[in-house]
Amino acid sequence: MTPTLELAIDLINRVSVTPEDAGCQALMCSRLEKIGFNIEHLPFEDVKNFWARRGTAGPVLAFAGHTDVVPTGPVDKWQSDPFKAEIRGDTLYGRGTADMKGSLAAMVTACERFIEAHPDHKGSIAFLITSDEEGPSINGTVKVIEHLQNRGEKIDWCLVGEPSSVTTLGDTVKNGRRGSLNAKLVINGIQGHIAYPHLANNPIHSALPALNKLAQIEWDKGNEFFPPTSFQISNIQSGTGATNVIPGKMELLFNFRYSTEVTAEQLQQKVESILQQDKLDYVCDWTLSGKPFLTPEGELLEATCAAITEITGINTDISTAGGTSDGRFIAPTGTQVVELGPLNETIHKIDECVKVEDLDTLSKIYQSMLEKLLA
């Protein structure tokens, strides 16, 4: 039972379904205070956050992450209690093992060993931890970043502990993420009897040509860092439940995962121009979850790749694939941001798990990064 494994189990055993924290942050703070971190608790509404910093000078290397987890789904489908971490063979099971309590434990123990070896390290080490990453993400990292900006406090380098690895720990590092633009579209028609279509206006029929156009568009070709922008419809609802009634409206949800080749404004304008060309009676409500961000090069990415090779012997791939992360709130401040964590194969799934040895390996990689940047 290594310190990293022990701390990971303690965190996993706490029922911190978003936005609950269940004492995870208090546990982390108690460990960080013992090694010289100043702790600042920053709650916003029902969300707990903290900013911890050791040192007053720059550069600042911040570890960022979240203590909240997604719901378990049917507990009876799990092989063991999702909030009672269990080791079976060489694998640790439990909600949050990979996303991302294992990373949080590795961050803390990496700092403990590094500070013991380098009590007078250069610059500052910081932690930005929230319980609102798996939820709406409106009272978490984004609010802490605003708080730091308002008092002129800047992060130079940020390591987000999201599960980035694909088949082997460290095989993939995220140096950016695509933007995410959501929309709720309502197409209005006229309800009527299905035997008298000339007296009604079927919104499903009216919308299909425009939706087909949107599905066929090549929005961009991507670039060396990002794949092409994708458009996906995720939900369609219409009808009264009867077979003989033409519906009066149709509602649908769709999402863009977009590259740096386009802007959210350009995507909105193109969609609405197509809807208008087809003379649809519609209302479209847009929500921007996050703009794309990229850290193409710099000290942080170099140190991350070198640390992975040093500890594991592998050369990592640099990627921007996957969903959004809280890095989208940090990168716009000019911070270099990378994401490195366990395998993402089981995240949000039943029987989420991580290899036991991967937790200590991850902690060693984090320590190596500290050595390269602040020793």
Coordinates of C-alpha atoms in Angstrom, one line a residue:
M1 CA 0.0 0.0 0.0
T2 CA 2.0 3.0 -1.3
P3 CA 1.1 6.6 -0.2
T4 CA -0.4 7.3 -3.6
L5 CA -2.6 4.2 -3.6
E6 CA -3.6 4.9 0.0
L7 CA -4.6 8.5 -0.7
A8 CA -6.4 7.5 -3.9
I9 CA -8.5 4.9 -2.0
D10 CA -9.4 7.5 0.7
L11 CA -10.6 9.9 -2.0
I12 CA -12.6 7.3 -4.0
N13 CA -14.4 6.1 -0.8
R14 CA -15.9 9.6 -0.5
V15 CA -19.3 9.9 -2.3
S16 CA -18.6 13.1 -4.2
V17 CA -21.1 13.0 -7.0
T18 CA -21.1 16.4 -8.6
P19 CA -21.3 19.0 -7.2
E20 CA -20.7 17.3 -3.8
D21 CA -17.1 17.2 -2.5
A22 CA -17.7 14.9 0.5
G23 CA -14.5 16.0 2.3
C24 CA -12.1 15.3 -0.6
Q25 CA -10.7 18.8 -0.7
A26 CA -10.3 19.0 3.1
L27 CA -8.2 15.8 2.9
M28 CA -6.1 17.2 0.1
C29 CA -5.7 20.5 1.9
S30 CA -4.5 18.9 5.1
R31 CA -1.7 17.1 3.2
L32 CA -0.7 20.3 1.3
E33 CA -0.7 22.5 4.5
K34 CA 1.8 20.1 6.1
I35 CA 4.3 20.8 3.2
G36 CA 4.0 24.5 3.3
F37 CA 1.1 25.4 1.0
N38 CA -1.1 28.4 1.9
I39 CA -4.8 27.3 1.4
E40 CA -7.5 29.6 0.1
H41 CA -11.1 28.2 0.1
L42 CA -13.2 29.7 -2.6
P43 CA -16.8 28.4 -2.5
F44 CA -19.2 29.7 -5.1
E45 CA -22.9 28.9 -4.4
D46 CA -23.1 25.0 -3.9
V47 CA -19.6 24.4 -5.3
K48 CA -16.4 24.0 -3.3
N49 CA -13.1 25.1 -4.7
F50 CA -9.7 25.8 -3.3
W51 CA -6.5 27.5 -4.5
A52 CA -3.3 26.4 -2.7
R53 CA 0.1 27.9 -3.3
R54 CA 3.6 27.3 -2.1
G55 CA 5.9 30.2 -2.8
T56 CA 5.4 33.8 -3.8
A57 CA 7.7 34.1 -6.9
G58 CA 7.2 33.1 -10.5
P59 CA 7.0 31.0 -12.5
V60 CA 3.9 29.3 -11.2
L61 CA 3.2 25.6 -12.0
A62 CA -0.4 24.7 -11.1
F63 CA -1.9 21.3 -10.8
A64 CA -5.6 21.5 -11.8
G65 CA -8.3 19.0 -11.2
H66 CA -11.7 18.1 -9.8
T67 CA -13.0 16.1 -6.8
D68 CA -16.5 15.6 -8.2
V69 CA -17.4 12.5 -10.1
V70 CA -20.3 11.5 -12.4
P71 CA -23.2 9.4 -11.0
T72 CA -22.5 5.6 -10.8
G73 CA -25.4 4.4 -12.9
P74 CA -27.1 1.1 -11.7
V75 CA -25.1 0.1 -8.6
D76 CA -26.2 -3.5 -9.0
K77 CA -24.3 -3.6 -12.3
W78 CA -21.0 -2.9 -10.6
Q79 CA -18.9 -5.9 -9.4
S80 CA -18.2 -4.0 -6.2
D81 CA -19.5 -0.9 -4.4
P82 CA -18.4 2.1 -6.6
F83 CA -17.6 4.1 -3.5
K84 CA -15.7 1.4 -1.7
A85 CA -12.5 1.1 -3.6
E86 CA -11.5 -2.5 -4.2
I87 CA -8.3 -4.0 -5.6
R88 CA -8.9 -7.1 -7.7
G89 CA -5.7 -8.5 -9.1
D90 CA -3.5 -5.6 -10.3
T91 CA -6.5 -3.2 -10.8
L92 CA -8.2 -0.7 -8.5
Y93 CA -12.0 -0.3 -9.0
G94 CA -14.3 2.5 -8.0
R95 CA -15.9 5.6 -9.3
G96 CA -13.3 8.3 -9.8
T97 CA -10.3 5.9 -10.0
A98 CA -9.4 7.3 -13.5
D99 CA -11.5 10.5 -13.6
M100 CA -9.8 11.8 -11.6
K101 CA -9.1 11.0 -8.0
G102 CA -6.2 8.8 -9.0
S103 CA -4.5 11.8 -10.6
L104 CA -5.3 14.0 -7.5
A105 CA -3.5 11.5 -5.3
A106 CA -0.5 11.3 -7.7
M107 CA -0.3 15.1 -7.7
V108 CA -0.2 15.4 -3.9
T109 CA 2.4 12.6 -3.4
A110 CA 4.6 13.9 -6.2
C111 CA 4.7 17.3 -4.4
E112 CA 5.4 15.7 -1.1
R113 CA 8.5 14.0 -2.4
F114 CA 9.6 16.9 -4.5
I115 CA 9.4 19.4 -1.6
E116 CA 11.2 17.0 0.7
A117 CA 14.1 16.9 -1.8
H118 CA 13.8 20.6 -2.8
P119 CA 12.4 22.7 0.1
D120 CA 13.8 25.9 -1.5
H121 CA 12.6 25.2 -5.1
K122 CA 12.3 27.9 -7.7
G123 CA 9.0 29.7 -8.4
S124 CA 5.7 28.5 -6.9
I125 CA 3.7 25.3 -6.9
A126 CA -0.1 25.7 -6.9
F127 CA -3.3 23.6 -6.8
L128 CA -6.6 24.7 -8.4
I129 CA -9.3 22.2 -7.4
T130 CA -13.0 22.3 -8.0
S131 CA -16.1 20.1 -7.4
D132 CA -17.9 21.5 -10.5
E133 CA -16.1 19.9 -13.5
E134 CA -18.6 17.1 -14.1
G135 CA -21.6 19.4 -13.7
P136 CA -22.5 22.8 -15.2
S137 CA -19.0 24.1 -14.8
I138 CA -20.2 27.6 -13.9
N139 CA -19.1 27.9 -10.3
G140 CA -15.8 26.1 -10.4
T141 CA -12.6 26.7 -12.3
V142 CA -13.9 29.5 -14.3
K143 CA -14.8 31.5 -11.1
V144 CA -11.4 30.7 -9.5
I145 CA -9.6 32.0 -12.6
E146 CA -11.7 35.2 -12.5
H147 CA -10.8 35.6 -8.9
L148 CA -7.1 35.2 -9.6
Q149 CA -7.2 37.5 -12.5
N150 CA -8.9 40.2 -10.5
R151 CA -6.0 40.4 -8.1
G152 CA -3.3 40.0 -10.8
E153 CA -2.2 36.5 -10.0
K154 CA -1.0 34.5 -13.0
I155 CA -0.4 30.8 -13.7
D156 CA 2.5 30.2 -16.1
W157 CA 2.2 26.4 -16.5
C158 CA -0.9 24.3 -15.7
L159 CA -1.0 20.5 -15.6
V160 CA -4.6 19.2 -15.7
G161 CA -4.9 15.6 -14.5
E162 CA -7.6 14.5 -16.9
P163 CA -7.3 10.8 -18.1
S164 CA -5.4 11.4 -21.3
S165 CA -3.8 8.0 -21.9
V166 CA -5.2 5.5 -24.4
T167 CA -3.6 2.1 -24.1
T168 CA -0.6 2.7 -21.9
L169 CA 0.0 5.3 -19.2
G170 CA 1.7 8.3 -20.8
D171 CA 1.1 7.3 -24.4
T172 CA -1.0 10.4 -25.0
V173 CA -0.8 14.0 -23.8
K174 CA -3.5 16.6 -24.6
N175 CA -2.0 20.0 -25.5
G176 CA -5.4 21.5 -26.4
R177 CA -9.1 20.7 -26.9
R178 CA -11.7 21.5 -29.5
G179 CA -14.3 24.1 -28.9
S180 CA -17.8 22.9 -28.0
L181 CA -20.9 24.8 -29.2
N182 CA -24.4 23.6 -28.4
A183 CA -27.8 24.5 -29.7
K184 CA -31.4 23.9 -29.0
L185 CA -33.5 24.3 -32.2
V186 CA -37.3 24.5 -32.3
I187 CA -39.0 24.3 -35.6
N188 CA -42.6 25.5 -35.6
G189 CA -45.3 24.1 -37.8
I190 CA -49.1 23.8 -37.7
Q191 CA -50.7 20.8 -35.9
G192 CA -53.5 19.0 -37.8
H193 CA -55.1 15.8 -38.8
I194 CA -52.8 13.5 -40.7
A195 CA -55.5 12.8 -43.3
Y196 CA -55.6 16.5 -44.2
P197 CA -52.0 17.6 -44.6
H198 CA -53.0 20.6 -46.7
L199 CA -54.5 22.1 -43.6
A200 CA -51.4 21.6 -41.5
N201 CA -47.6 22.2 -41.7
N202 CA -45.4 19.3 -40.7
P203 CA -42.3 20.7 -39.0
I204 CA -40.4 17.4 -39.4
H205 CA -40.9 17.4 -43.2
S206 CA -40.0 21.1 -43.3
A207 CA -36.8 20.7 -41.3
L208 CA -35.3 17.6 -43.0
P209 CA -33.8 19.3 -46.0
A210 CA -32.0 21.8 -43.9
L211 CA -30.8 19.2 -41.4
N212 CA -29.5 17.1 -44.3
K213 CA -27.6 20.1 -45.6
L214 CA -26.1 20.7 -42.1
A215 CA -25.1 17.0 -41.9
Q216 CA -23.3 17.1 -45.3
I217 CA -21.3 20.3 -44.9
E218 CA -17.5 20.2 -44.6
W219 CA -17.1 23.0 -42.0
D220 CA -13.3 23.0 -42.3
K221 CA -10.4 20.6 -43.0
G222 CA -8.9 20.9 -39.5
N223 CA -5.1 21.6 -39.2
E224 CA -2.0 20.0 -37.9
F225 CA -3.3 20.2 -34.3
F226 CA -7.1 19.7 -34.7
P227 CA -9.3 17.3 -36.7
P228 CA -12.0 18.8 -38.9
T229 CA -15.0 20.4 -37.2
S230 CA -17.9 17.9 -36.6
F231 CA -21.6 18.6 -36.5
Q232 CA -23.8 16.0 -34.6
I233 CA -27.5 15.9 -33.8
S234 CA -27.9 14.3 -30.4
N235 CA -31.7 14.6 -29.8
I236 CA -34.9 14.9 -31.7
Q237 CA -38.4 15.2 -30.2
S238 CA -41.8 15.7 -31.9
G239 CA -45.3 14.4 -32.1
T240 CA -48.2 13.9 -29.7
G241 CA -47.8 10.2 -29.4
A242 CA -50.8 9.6 -31.7
T243 CA -50.4 8.1 -35.2
N244 CA -53.0 10.4 -36.8
V245 CA -51.8 13.8 -35.7
I246 CA -49.3 16.0 -37.6
P247 CA -47.1 17.6 -34.9
G248 CA -47.1 21.4 -34.3
K249 CA -43.4 21.6 -33.6
M250 CA -40.1 19.7 -33.5
E251 CA -37.3 20.2 -31.0
L252 CA -33.7 19.0 -31.5
L253 CA -30.3 19.4 -29.9
F254 CA -27.1 19.5 -31.8
N255 CA -23.4 20.1 -31.1
F256 CA -20.3 21.4 -32.9
R257 CA -16.9 20.2 -31.8
Y258 CA -14.8 22.7 -33.7
S259 CA -11.2 23.5 -34.5
T260 CA -9.3 26.8 -34.5
E261 CA -10.1 27.1 -38.3
V262 CA -13.6 28.5 -37.5
T263 CA -15.2 30.6 -34.7
A264 CA -18.4 29.9 -32.9
E265 CA -19.9 33.1 -34.5
Q266 CA -19.1 31.7 -38.0
L267 CA -20.8 28.4 -37.2
Q268 CA -23.9 30.1 -35.8
Q269 CA -24.2 32.4 -38.9
K270 CA -23.8 29.5 -41.3
V271 CA -26.5 27.4 -39.5
E272 CA -29.0 30.2 -39.3
S273 CA -28.4 31.2 -42.9
I274 CA -29.4 27.7 -44.0
L275 CA -32.5 27.7 -41.7
Q276 CA -33.5 31.1 -43.2
Q277 CA -32.9 30.0 -46.8
D278 CA -35.4 27.1 -46.2
K279 CA -37.9 29.6 -44.8
L280 CA -38.3 27.8 -41.5
D281 CA -40.2 29.2 -38.6
Y282 CA -37.6 28.5 -35.9
V283 CA -36.0 29.6 -32.6
C284 CA -32.4 28.6 -31.9
D285 CA -30.8 29.0 -28.5
W286 CA -27.0 28.8 -28.5
T287 CA -24.7 27.8 -25.6
L288 CA -20.9 28.0 -25.9
S289 CA -19.3 25.4 -23.6
G290 CA -15.8 26.4 -24.4
K291 CA -13.5 27.8 -27.1
P292 CA -10.7 25.7 -28.6
F293 CA -7.3 26.1 -26.9
L294 CA -3.8 25.0 -27.8
T295 CA -0.4 24.9 -26.3
P296 CA 1.7 24.0 -29.4
E297 CA 5.1 24.3 -27.8
G298 CA 7.0 25.6 -24.8
E299 CA 8.7 24.6 -21.5
L300 CA 5.6 22.8 -20.1
L301 CA 5.0 20.5 -23.1
E302 CA 8.7 19.8 -23.4
A303 CA 9.0 18.9 -19.7
T304 CA 5.9 16.7 -19.9
C305 CA 7.2 14.7 -22.8
A306 CA 10.7 14.4 -21.3
A307 CA 9.3 13.2 -18.0
I308 CA 7.1 10.5 -19.6
T309 CA 10.1 9.2 -21.6
E310 CA 12.3 9.3 -18.5
I311 CA 9.9 7.3 -16.3
T312 CA 8.2 5.0 -18.8
G313 CA 10.7 4.8 -21.7
I314 CA 7.9 5.7 -24.2
N315 CA 7.6 8.6 -26.6
T316 CA 4.2 10.2 -26.1
D317 CA 1.7 11.3 -28.8
I318 CA 0.4 14.9 -28.7
S319 CA -3.4 15.1 -29.2
T320 CA -6.3 17.5 -29.0
A321 CA -9.0 14.8 -29.3
G322 CA -11.7 14.1 -26.8
G323 CA -14.2 16.2 -25.0
T324 CA -13.9 19.4 -23.1
S325 CA -11.9 20.0 -19.9
D326 CA -11.4 22.8 -17.5
G327 CA -8.3 23.7 -19.4
R328 CA -10.6 25.8 -21.6
F329 CA -11.0 28.3 -18.7
I330 CA -7.3 28.4 -17.9
A331 CA -5.6 28.6 -21.3
P332 CA -7.2 31.9 -22.4
T333 CA -5.3 33.7 -19.7
G334 CA -2.0 33.0 -21.6
T335 CA -1.2 29.9 -19.5
Q336 CA 0.6 26.9 -21.1
V337 CA -1.8 24.0 -20.4
V338 CA -1.3 20.2 -20.9
E339 CA -3.4 17.3 -19.7
L340 CA -1.9 14.1 -18.5
G341 CA -3.5 11.3 -16.5
P342 CA -4.5 7.6 -16.5
L343 CA -6.1 5.5 -19.2
N344 CA -9.5 6.9 -20.3
E345 CA -11.0 3.5 -21.4
T346 CA -13.3 3.1 -18.4
I347 CA -14.1 6.7 -17.4
H348 CA -17.9 7.4 -16.7
K349 CA -18.5 3.6 -17.2
I350 CA -19.7 0.8 -14.9
D351 CA -16.6 -0.7 -13.1
E352 CA -14.3 2.3 -13.7
C353 CA -10.8 1.3 -12.9
V354 CA -7.1 1.9 -13.1
K355 CA -4.0 -0.2 -12.9
V356 CA -2.5 0.0 -9.4
E357 CA 1.0 0.5 -10.6
D358 CA -0.1 3.3 -12.9
L359 CA -0.9 5.5 -10.0
D360 CA 2.7 5.4 -8.7
T361 CA 4.1 5.7 -12.2
L362 CA 1.9 8.8 -12.7
S363 CA 3.1 10.3 -9.5
K364 CA 6.7 9.8 -10.6
I365 CA 6.0 11.5 -13.9
Y366 CA 4.5 14.5 -12.1
Q367 CA 7.5 14.6 -9.8
S368 CA 9.9 14.5 -12.8
M369 CA 8.0 17.4 -14.3
L370 CA 8.5 19.4 -11.1
E371 CA 12.2 18.6 -11.2
K372 CA 12.6 19.8 -14.7
L373 CA 10.6 23.0 -14.2
L374 CA 11.3 24.1 -10.7
A375 CA 14.3 22.3 -9.2

